[in-house]
Tab-separated table of C-alpha atoms and ligand atoms in Angstrom:
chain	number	residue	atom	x	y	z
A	1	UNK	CA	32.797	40.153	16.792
A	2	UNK	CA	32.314	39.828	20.365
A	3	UNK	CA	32.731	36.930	22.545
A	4	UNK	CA	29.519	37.127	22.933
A	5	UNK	CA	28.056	37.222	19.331
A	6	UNK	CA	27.511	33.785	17.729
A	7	UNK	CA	26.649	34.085	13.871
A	8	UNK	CA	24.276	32.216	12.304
A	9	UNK	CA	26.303	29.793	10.802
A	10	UNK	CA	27.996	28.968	13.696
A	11	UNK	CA	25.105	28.812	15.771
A	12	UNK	CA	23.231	25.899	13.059
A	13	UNK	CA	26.083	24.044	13.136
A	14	UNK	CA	26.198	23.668	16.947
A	15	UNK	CA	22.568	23.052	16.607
A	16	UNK	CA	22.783	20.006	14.010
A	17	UNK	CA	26.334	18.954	15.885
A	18	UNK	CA	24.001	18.802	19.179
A	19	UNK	CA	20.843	17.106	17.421
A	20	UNK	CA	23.066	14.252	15.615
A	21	UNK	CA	24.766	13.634	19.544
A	22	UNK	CA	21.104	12.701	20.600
A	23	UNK	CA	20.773	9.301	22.315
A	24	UNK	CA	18.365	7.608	19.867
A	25	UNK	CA	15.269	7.777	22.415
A	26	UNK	CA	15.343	11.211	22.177
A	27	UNK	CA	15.986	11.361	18.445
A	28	UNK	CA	12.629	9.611	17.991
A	29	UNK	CA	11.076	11.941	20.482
A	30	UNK	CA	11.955	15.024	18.045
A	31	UNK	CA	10.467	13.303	15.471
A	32	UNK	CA	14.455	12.981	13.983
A	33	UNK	CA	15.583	9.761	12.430
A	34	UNK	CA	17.761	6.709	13.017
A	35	UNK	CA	21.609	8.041	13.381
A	36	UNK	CA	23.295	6.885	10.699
A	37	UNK	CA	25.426	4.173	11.668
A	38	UNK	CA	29.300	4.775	10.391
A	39	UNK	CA	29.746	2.073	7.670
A	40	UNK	CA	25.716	1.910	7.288
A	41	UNK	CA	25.038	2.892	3.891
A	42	UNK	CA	22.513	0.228	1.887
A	43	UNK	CA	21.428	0.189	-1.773
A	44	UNK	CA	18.433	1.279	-2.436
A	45	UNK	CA	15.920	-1.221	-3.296
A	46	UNK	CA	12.080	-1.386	-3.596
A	47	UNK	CA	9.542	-4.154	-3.304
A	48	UNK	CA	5.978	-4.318	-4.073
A	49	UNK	CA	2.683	-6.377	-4.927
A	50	UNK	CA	3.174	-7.369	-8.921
A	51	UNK	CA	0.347	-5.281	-9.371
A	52	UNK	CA	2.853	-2.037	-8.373
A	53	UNK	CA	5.234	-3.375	-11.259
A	54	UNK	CA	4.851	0.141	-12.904
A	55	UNK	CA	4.927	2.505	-9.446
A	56	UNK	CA	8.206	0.869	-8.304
A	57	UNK	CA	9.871	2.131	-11.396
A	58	UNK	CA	8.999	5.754	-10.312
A	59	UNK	CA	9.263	4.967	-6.347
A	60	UNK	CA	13.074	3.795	-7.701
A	61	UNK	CA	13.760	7.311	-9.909
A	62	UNK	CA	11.717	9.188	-6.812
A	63	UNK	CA	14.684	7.863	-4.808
A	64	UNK	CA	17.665	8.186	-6.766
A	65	UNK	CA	16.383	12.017	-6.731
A	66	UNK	CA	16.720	11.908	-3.098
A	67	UNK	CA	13.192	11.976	-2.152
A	68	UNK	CA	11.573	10.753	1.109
A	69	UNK	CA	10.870	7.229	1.405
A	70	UNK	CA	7.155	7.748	2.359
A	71	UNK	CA	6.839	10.773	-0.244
A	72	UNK	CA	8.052	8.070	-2.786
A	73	UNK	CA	5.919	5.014	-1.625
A	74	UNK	CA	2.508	7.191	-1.710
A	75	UNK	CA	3.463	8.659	-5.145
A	76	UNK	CA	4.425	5.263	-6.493
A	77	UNK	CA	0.975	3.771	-4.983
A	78	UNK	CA	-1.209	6.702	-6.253
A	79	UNK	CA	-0.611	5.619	-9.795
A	80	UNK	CA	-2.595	2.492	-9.468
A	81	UNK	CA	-4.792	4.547	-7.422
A	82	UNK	CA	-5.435	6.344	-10.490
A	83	UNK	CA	-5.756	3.910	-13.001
A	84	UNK	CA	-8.947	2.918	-13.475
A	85	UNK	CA	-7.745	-0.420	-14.970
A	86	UNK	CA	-6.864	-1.853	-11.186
A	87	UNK	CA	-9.688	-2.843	-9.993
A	88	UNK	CA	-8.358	-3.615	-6.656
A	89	UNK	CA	-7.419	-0.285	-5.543
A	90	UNK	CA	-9.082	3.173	-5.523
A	91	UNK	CA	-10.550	4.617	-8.647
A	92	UNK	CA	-12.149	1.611	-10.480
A	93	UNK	CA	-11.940	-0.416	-7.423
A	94	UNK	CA	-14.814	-2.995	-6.995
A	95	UNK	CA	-17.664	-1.660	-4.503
A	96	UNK	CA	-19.375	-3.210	-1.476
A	97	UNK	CA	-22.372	-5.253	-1.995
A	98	UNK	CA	-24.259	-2.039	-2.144
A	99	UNK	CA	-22.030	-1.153	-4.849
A	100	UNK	CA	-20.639	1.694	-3.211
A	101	UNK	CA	-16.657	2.198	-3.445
A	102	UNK	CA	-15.104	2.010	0.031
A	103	UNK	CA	-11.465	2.367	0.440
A	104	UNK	CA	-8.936	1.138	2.768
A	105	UNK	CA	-5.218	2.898	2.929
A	106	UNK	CA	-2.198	3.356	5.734
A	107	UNK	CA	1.208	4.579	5.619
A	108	UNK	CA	4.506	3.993	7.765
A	109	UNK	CA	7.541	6.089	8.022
A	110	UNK	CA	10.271	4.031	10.013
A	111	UNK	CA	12.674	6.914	10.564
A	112	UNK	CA	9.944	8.429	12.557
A	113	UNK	CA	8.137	5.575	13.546
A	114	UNK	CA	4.762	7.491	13.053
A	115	UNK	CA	2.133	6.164	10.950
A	116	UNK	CA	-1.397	7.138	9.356
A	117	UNK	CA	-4.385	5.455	8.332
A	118	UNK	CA	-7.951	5.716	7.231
A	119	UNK	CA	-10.615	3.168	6.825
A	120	UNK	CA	-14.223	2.844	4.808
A	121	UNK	CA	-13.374	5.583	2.852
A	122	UNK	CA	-15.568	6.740	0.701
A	123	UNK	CA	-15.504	9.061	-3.003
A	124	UNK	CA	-11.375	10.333	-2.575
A	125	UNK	CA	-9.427	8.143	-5.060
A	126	UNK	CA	-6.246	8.913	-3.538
A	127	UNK	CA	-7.049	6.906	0.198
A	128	UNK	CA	-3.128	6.711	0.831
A	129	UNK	CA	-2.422	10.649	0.766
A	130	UNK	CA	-5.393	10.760	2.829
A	131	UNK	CA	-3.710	8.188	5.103
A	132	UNK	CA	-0.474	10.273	5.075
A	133	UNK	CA	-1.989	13.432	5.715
A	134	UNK	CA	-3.601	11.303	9.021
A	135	UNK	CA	0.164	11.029	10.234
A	136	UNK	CA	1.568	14.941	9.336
A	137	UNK	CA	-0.894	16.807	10.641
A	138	UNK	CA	-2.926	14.625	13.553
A	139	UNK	CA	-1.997	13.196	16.662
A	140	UNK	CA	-4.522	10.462	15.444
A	141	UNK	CA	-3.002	7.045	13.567
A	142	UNK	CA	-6.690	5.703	11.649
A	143	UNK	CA	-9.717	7.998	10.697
A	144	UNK	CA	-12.801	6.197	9.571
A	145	UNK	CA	-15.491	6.520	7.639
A	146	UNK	CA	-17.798	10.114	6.959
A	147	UNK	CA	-14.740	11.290	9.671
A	148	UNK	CA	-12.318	10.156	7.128
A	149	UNK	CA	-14.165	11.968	4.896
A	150	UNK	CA	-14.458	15.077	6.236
A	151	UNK	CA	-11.120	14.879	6.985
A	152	UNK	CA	-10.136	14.472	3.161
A	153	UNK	CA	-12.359	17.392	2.513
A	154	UNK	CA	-11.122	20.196	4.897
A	155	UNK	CA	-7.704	19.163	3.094
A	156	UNK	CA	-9.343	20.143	-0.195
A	157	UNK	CA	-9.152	16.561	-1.813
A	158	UNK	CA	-11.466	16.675	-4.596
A	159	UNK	CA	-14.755	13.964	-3.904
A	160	UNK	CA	-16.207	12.153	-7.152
A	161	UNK	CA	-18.079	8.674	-7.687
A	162	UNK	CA	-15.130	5.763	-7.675
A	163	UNK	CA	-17.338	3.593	-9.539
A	164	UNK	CA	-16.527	3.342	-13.395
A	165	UNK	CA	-18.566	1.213	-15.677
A	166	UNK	CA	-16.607	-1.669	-15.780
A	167	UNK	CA	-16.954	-2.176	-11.649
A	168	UNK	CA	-20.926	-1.287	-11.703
A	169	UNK	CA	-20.870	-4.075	-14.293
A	170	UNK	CA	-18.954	-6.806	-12.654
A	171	UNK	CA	-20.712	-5.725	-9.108
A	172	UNK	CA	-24.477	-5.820	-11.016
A	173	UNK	CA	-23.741	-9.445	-12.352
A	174	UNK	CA	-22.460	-11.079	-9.012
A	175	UNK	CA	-25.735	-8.917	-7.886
A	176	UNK	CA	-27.580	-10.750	-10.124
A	177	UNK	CA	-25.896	-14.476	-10.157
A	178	UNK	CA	-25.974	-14.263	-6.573
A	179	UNK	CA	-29.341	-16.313	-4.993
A	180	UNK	CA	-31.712	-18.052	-7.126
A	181	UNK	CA	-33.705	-17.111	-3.805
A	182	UNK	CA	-33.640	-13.044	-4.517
A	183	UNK	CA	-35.633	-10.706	-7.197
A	184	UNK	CA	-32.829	-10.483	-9.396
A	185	UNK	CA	-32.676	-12.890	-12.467
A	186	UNK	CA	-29.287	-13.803	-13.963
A	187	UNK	CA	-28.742	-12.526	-16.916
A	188	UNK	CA	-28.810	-14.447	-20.019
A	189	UNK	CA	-25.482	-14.803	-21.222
A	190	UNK	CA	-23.713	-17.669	-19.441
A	191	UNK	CA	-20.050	-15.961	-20.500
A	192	UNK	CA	-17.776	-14.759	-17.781
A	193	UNK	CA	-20.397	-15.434	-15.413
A	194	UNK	CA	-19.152	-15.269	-11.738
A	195	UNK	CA	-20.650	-18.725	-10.331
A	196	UNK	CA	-21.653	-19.661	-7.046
A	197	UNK	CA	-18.575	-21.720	-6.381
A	198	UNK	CA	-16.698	-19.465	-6.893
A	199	UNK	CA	-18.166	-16.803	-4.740
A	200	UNK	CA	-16.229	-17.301	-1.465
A	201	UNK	CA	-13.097	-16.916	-3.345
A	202	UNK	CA	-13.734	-13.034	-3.850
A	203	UNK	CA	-10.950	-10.772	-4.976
A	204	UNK	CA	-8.984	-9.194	-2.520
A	205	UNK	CA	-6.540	-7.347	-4.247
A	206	UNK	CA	-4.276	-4.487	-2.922
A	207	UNK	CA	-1.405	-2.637	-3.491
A	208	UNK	CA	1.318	-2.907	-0.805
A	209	UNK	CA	4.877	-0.206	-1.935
A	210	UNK	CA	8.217	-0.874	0.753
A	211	UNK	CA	11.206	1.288	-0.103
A	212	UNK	CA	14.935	1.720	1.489
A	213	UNK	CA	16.871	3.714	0.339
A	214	UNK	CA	20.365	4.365	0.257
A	215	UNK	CA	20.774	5.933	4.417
A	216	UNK	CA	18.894	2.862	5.332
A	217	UNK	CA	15.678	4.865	6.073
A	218	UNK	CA	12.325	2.439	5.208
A	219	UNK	CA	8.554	3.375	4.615
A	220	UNK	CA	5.641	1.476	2.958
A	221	UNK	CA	2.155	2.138	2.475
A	222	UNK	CA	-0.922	-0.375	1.495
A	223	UNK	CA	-3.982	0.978	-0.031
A	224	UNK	CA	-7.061	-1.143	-1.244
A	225	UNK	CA	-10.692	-1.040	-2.300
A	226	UNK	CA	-10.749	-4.522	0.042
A	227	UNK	CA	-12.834	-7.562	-0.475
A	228	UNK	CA	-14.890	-7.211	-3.131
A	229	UNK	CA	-19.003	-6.952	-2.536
A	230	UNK	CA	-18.347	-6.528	1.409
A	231	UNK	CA	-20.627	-5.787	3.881
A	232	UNK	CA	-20.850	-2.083	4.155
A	233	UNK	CA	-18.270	-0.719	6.610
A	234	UNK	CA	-15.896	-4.112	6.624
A	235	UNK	CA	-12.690	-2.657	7.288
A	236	UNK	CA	-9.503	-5.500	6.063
A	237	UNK	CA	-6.486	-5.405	7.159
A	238	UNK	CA	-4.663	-2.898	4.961
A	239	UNK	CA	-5.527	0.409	7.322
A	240	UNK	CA	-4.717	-1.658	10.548
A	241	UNK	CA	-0.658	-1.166	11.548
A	242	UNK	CA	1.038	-4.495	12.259
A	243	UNK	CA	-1.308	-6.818	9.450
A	244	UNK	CA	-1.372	-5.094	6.645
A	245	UNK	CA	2.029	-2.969	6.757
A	246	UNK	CA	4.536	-2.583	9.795
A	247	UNK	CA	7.905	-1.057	9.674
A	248	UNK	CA	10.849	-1.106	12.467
A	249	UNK	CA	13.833	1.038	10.665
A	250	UNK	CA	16.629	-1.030	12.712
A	251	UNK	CA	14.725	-4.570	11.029
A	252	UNK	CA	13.187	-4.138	7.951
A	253	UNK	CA	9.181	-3.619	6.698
A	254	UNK	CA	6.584	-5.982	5.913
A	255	UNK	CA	3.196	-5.976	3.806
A	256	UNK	CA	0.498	-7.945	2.991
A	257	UNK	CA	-2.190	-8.472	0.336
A	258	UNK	CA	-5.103	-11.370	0.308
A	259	UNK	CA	-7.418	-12.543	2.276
A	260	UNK	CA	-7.727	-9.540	5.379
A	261	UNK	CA	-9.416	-11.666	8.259
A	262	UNK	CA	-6.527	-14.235	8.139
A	263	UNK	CA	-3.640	-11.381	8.585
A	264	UNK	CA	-6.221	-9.317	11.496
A	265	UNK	CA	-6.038	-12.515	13.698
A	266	UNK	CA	-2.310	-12.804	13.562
A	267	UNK	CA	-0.932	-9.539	12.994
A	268	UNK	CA	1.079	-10.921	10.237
A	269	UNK	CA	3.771	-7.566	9.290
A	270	UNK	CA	4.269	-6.839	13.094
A	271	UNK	CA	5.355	-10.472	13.851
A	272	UNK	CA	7.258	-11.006	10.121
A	273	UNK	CA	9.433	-7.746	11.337
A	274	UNK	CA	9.715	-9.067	14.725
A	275	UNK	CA	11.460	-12.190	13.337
A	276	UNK	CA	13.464	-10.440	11.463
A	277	UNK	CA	14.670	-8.993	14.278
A	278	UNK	CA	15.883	-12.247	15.503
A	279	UNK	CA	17.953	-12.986	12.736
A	280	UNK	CA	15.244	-14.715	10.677
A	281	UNK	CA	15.610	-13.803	6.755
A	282	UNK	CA	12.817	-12.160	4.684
A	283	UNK	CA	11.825	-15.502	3.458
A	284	UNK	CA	12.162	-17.314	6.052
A	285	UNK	CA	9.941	-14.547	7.925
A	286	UNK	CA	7.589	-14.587	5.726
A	287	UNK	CA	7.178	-18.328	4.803
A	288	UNK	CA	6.659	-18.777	9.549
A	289	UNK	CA	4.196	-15.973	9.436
A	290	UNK	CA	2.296	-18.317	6.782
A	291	UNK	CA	3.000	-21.259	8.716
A	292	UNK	CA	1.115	-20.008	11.825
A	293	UNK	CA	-2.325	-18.365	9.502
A	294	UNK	CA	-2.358	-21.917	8.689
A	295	UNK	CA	-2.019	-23.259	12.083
A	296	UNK	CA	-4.666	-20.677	13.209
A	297	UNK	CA	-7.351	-21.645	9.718
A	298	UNK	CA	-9.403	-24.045	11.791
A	299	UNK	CA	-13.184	-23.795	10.297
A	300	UNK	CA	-14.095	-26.128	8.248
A	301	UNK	CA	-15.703	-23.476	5.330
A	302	UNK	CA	-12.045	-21.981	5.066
A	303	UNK	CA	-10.151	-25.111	4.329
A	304	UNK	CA	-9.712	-27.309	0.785
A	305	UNK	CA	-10.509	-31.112	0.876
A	306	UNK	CA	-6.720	-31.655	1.892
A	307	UNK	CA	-7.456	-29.243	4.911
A	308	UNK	CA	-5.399	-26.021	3.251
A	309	UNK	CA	-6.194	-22.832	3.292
A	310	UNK	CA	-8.818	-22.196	0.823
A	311	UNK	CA	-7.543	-18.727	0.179
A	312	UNK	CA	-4.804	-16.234	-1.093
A	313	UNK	CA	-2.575	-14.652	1.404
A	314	UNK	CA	1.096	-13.112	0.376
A	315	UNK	CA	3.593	-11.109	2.288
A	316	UNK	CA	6.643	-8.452	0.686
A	317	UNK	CA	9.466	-8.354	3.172
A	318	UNK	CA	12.226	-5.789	3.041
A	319	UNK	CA	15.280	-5.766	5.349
A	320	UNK	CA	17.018	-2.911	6.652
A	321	UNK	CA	20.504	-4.332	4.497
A	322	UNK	CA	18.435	-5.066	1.250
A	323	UNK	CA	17.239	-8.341	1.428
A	324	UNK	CA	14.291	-8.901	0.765
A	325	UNK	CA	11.303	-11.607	-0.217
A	326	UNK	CA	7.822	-12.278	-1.422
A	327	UNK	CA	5.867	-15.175	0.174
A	328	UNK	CA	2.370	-16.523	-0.560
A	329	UNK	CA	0.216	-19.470	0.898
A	330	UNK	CA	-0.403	-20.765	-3.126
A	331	UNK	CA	2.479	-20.380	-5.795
A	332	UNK	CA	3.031	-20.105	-8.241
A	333	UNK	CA	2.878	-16.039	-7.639
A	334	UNK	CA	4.825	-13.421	-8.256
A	335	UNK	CA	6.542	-9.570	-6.801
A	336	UNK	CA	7.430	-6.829	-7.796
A	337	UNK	CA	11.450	-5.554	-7.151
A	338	UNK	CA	13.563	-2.882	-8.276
A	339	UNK	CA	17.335	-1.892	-7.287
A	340	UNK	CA	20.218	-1.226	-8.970
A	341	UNK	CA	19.550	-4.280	-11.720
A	342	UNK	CA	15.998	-2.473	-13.235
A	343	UNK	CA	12.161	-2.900	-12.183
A	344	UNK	CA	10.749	-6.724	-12.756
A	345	UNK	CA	8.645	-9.348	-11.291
A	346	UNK	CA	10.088	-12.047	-9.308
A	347	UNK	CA	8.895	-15.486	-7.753
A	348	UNK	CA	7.704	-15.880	-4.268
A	349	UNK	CA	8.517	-18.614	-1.912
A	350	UNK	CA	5.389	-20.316	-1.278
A	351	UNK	CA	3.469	-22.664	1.008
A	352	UNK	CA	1.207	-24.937	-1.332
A	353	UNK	CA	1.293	-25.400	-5.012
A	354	UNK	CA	-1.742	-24.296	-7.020
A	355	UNK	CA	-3.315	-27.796	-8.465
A	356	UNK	CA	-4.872	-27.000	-12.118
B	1	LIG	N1	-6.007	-7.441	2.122
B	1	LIG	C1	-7.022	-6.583	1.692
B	1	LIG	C2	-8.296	-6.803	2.371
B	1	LIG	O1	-8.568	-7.890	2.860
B	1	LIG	O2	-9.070	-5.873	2.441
């Protein structure tokens, strides 16, 4: 071989040798991530809404079979996605007042720091592998709408009607119970009825999926059918980076499920990561973030008689060395968690106490 001649071997090795001597700016520029820190190893642990009790279970095996922590998130998520039981997130999930399905979804991957989103999305079940599609193979972070759409189609997802029976139902009866001013007469039977008090207090629900794993690398996705009889087009806070997910890889992730509007006006994830950062725990984090939506909840129409939020908010925090929390304005409420001890539910810290 001549002095000249480098094999291949030799020539990846310089190449990786040269990549892993990168100054971490220009790691992130080629899309590479975090160095591993000598000493830095974590466990692996994974938090979600209680609704994701079953997906963490897989999100955990995905992990312990060395997947990505983004590839394991979104395949964790897309079971709920796909059960038409949950009728808070994509197939099955409860329409817009025109009783049309719209989804909500966005992804994070902190070694990268990239993220992907799409909005008001309408017919694909899956709205997260939409979302990370949006990140892989766009320089764009959110897609809405019939762009969304078309998006979701030139990547041969298959469209179909998100509405099952069981969501028409529940969307024709709040339809119906809605205004004794309207056309539409309530039906007869006075079971299960959704009353007018109890209107404002729509559902909300969402999945939110954080996982680290055991090289410290963090990624989360939220994905939603949103708030429940919206106005067409309302877009919540689950597609929007910094409310309803946000992940730094040096800190830790955050997510959020509840009430959308309070987390858009205070960018809840981006400033629960930020304190974090500052040597705030996940609970603690969490529990300020709450602190200051309530702060912020001045009108009158979103407050209880004791001047309270009148509505559900809750926050999963992860940090980079596997702490973690769930926090919610009312408790009691529960998380989902899984690590080396199993998959389970666990309490929340929380603001108020529910008063039966
Ligand atoms: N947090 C879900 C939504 O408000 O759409």
């Amino acid at each position: 071989m001549s002095a000249f001649t480098v094999t291949r071997s030799r020539f990846l090795k310089t190449a990786v040798g040269f990549l892993a001597g990168l100054p971490f700016a220009s790691r992130l520029r080629a899309g590479l991530p975090a160095p591993p820190v000598a000493g830095s190893r974590t466990r692996s642990v994974v938090v979600a809404s209680a609704n994701g009790l079953t997906a963490i279970e897989r999100v955990y095996q995905l992990l312990a079979n060395n997947s990505d922590t983004l590839e394991a998130v979104v395949a964790g998520v897309n079971m709920v996605e796909d059960d038409p039981e949950d009728m808070s997130v994509g197939y099955g999930g409860l329409p817009n007042e025109q009783g049309v399905v719209e989804l909500d979804a966005a992804v994070m991957h902190g070694p990268s720091h990239k993220a992907g989103a799409v909005a008001a999305l309408r017919n694909i079940k899956n709205p997260s592998s939409v979302a990370k599609l949006v990140m892989e193979t766009t320089d764009h972070v959110l897609l809405v709408g019939e762009g969304a759409l078309q998006f979701a189609r030139a990547h041969g997802f298959k469209e179909q009607d998100l509405l099952t029976e069981k969501a028409r139902k529940t969307w024709l009866e709040w339809k119906q119970n809605l205004s004794p001013k309207d056309d539409w007469l309530a039906p007869p039977q006075e079971d299960e009825k959704v009353g007018a008090a109890e209107l404002f207090n729509r559902s909300t629900g969402t999945i939110h999926c954080a996982a680290l794993n055991n090289r410290g690398e963090i990624s989360c996705v939220t994905t939603t059918s949103g708030l429940e009889f919206k106005i067409p087009g309302r877009v919540g806070d689950s597609p929007i980076i910094g409310a309803g997910l946000y992940v730094d890889n040096d800190v830790g992730s955050c997510g959020s499920t509840g009430r959308g509007e309070a987390n858009l006006q205070n960018l809840c994830s981006f400033h629960a990561v930020e304190l974090m950062r500052g040597g705030r725990s996940p609970k603690d984090a969490g529990l300020e973030v709450l602190r200051q939506v309530v702060s912020h909840t001045r009108e009158d129409r979103l407050l209880d008689k004791k001047g309270r939020p009148d509505f559900g908010l809750k926050f999963y925090l992860l940090g980079r060395n596997g702490s973690y929390a769930g926090v919610s304005m009312w408790g009691p409420a529960k998380f989902a968690v899984a690590d080396e001890k199993g998959a389970r539910l666990e309490e929340c810290a929380f603001l108020y106490a529910k008063e039966d």
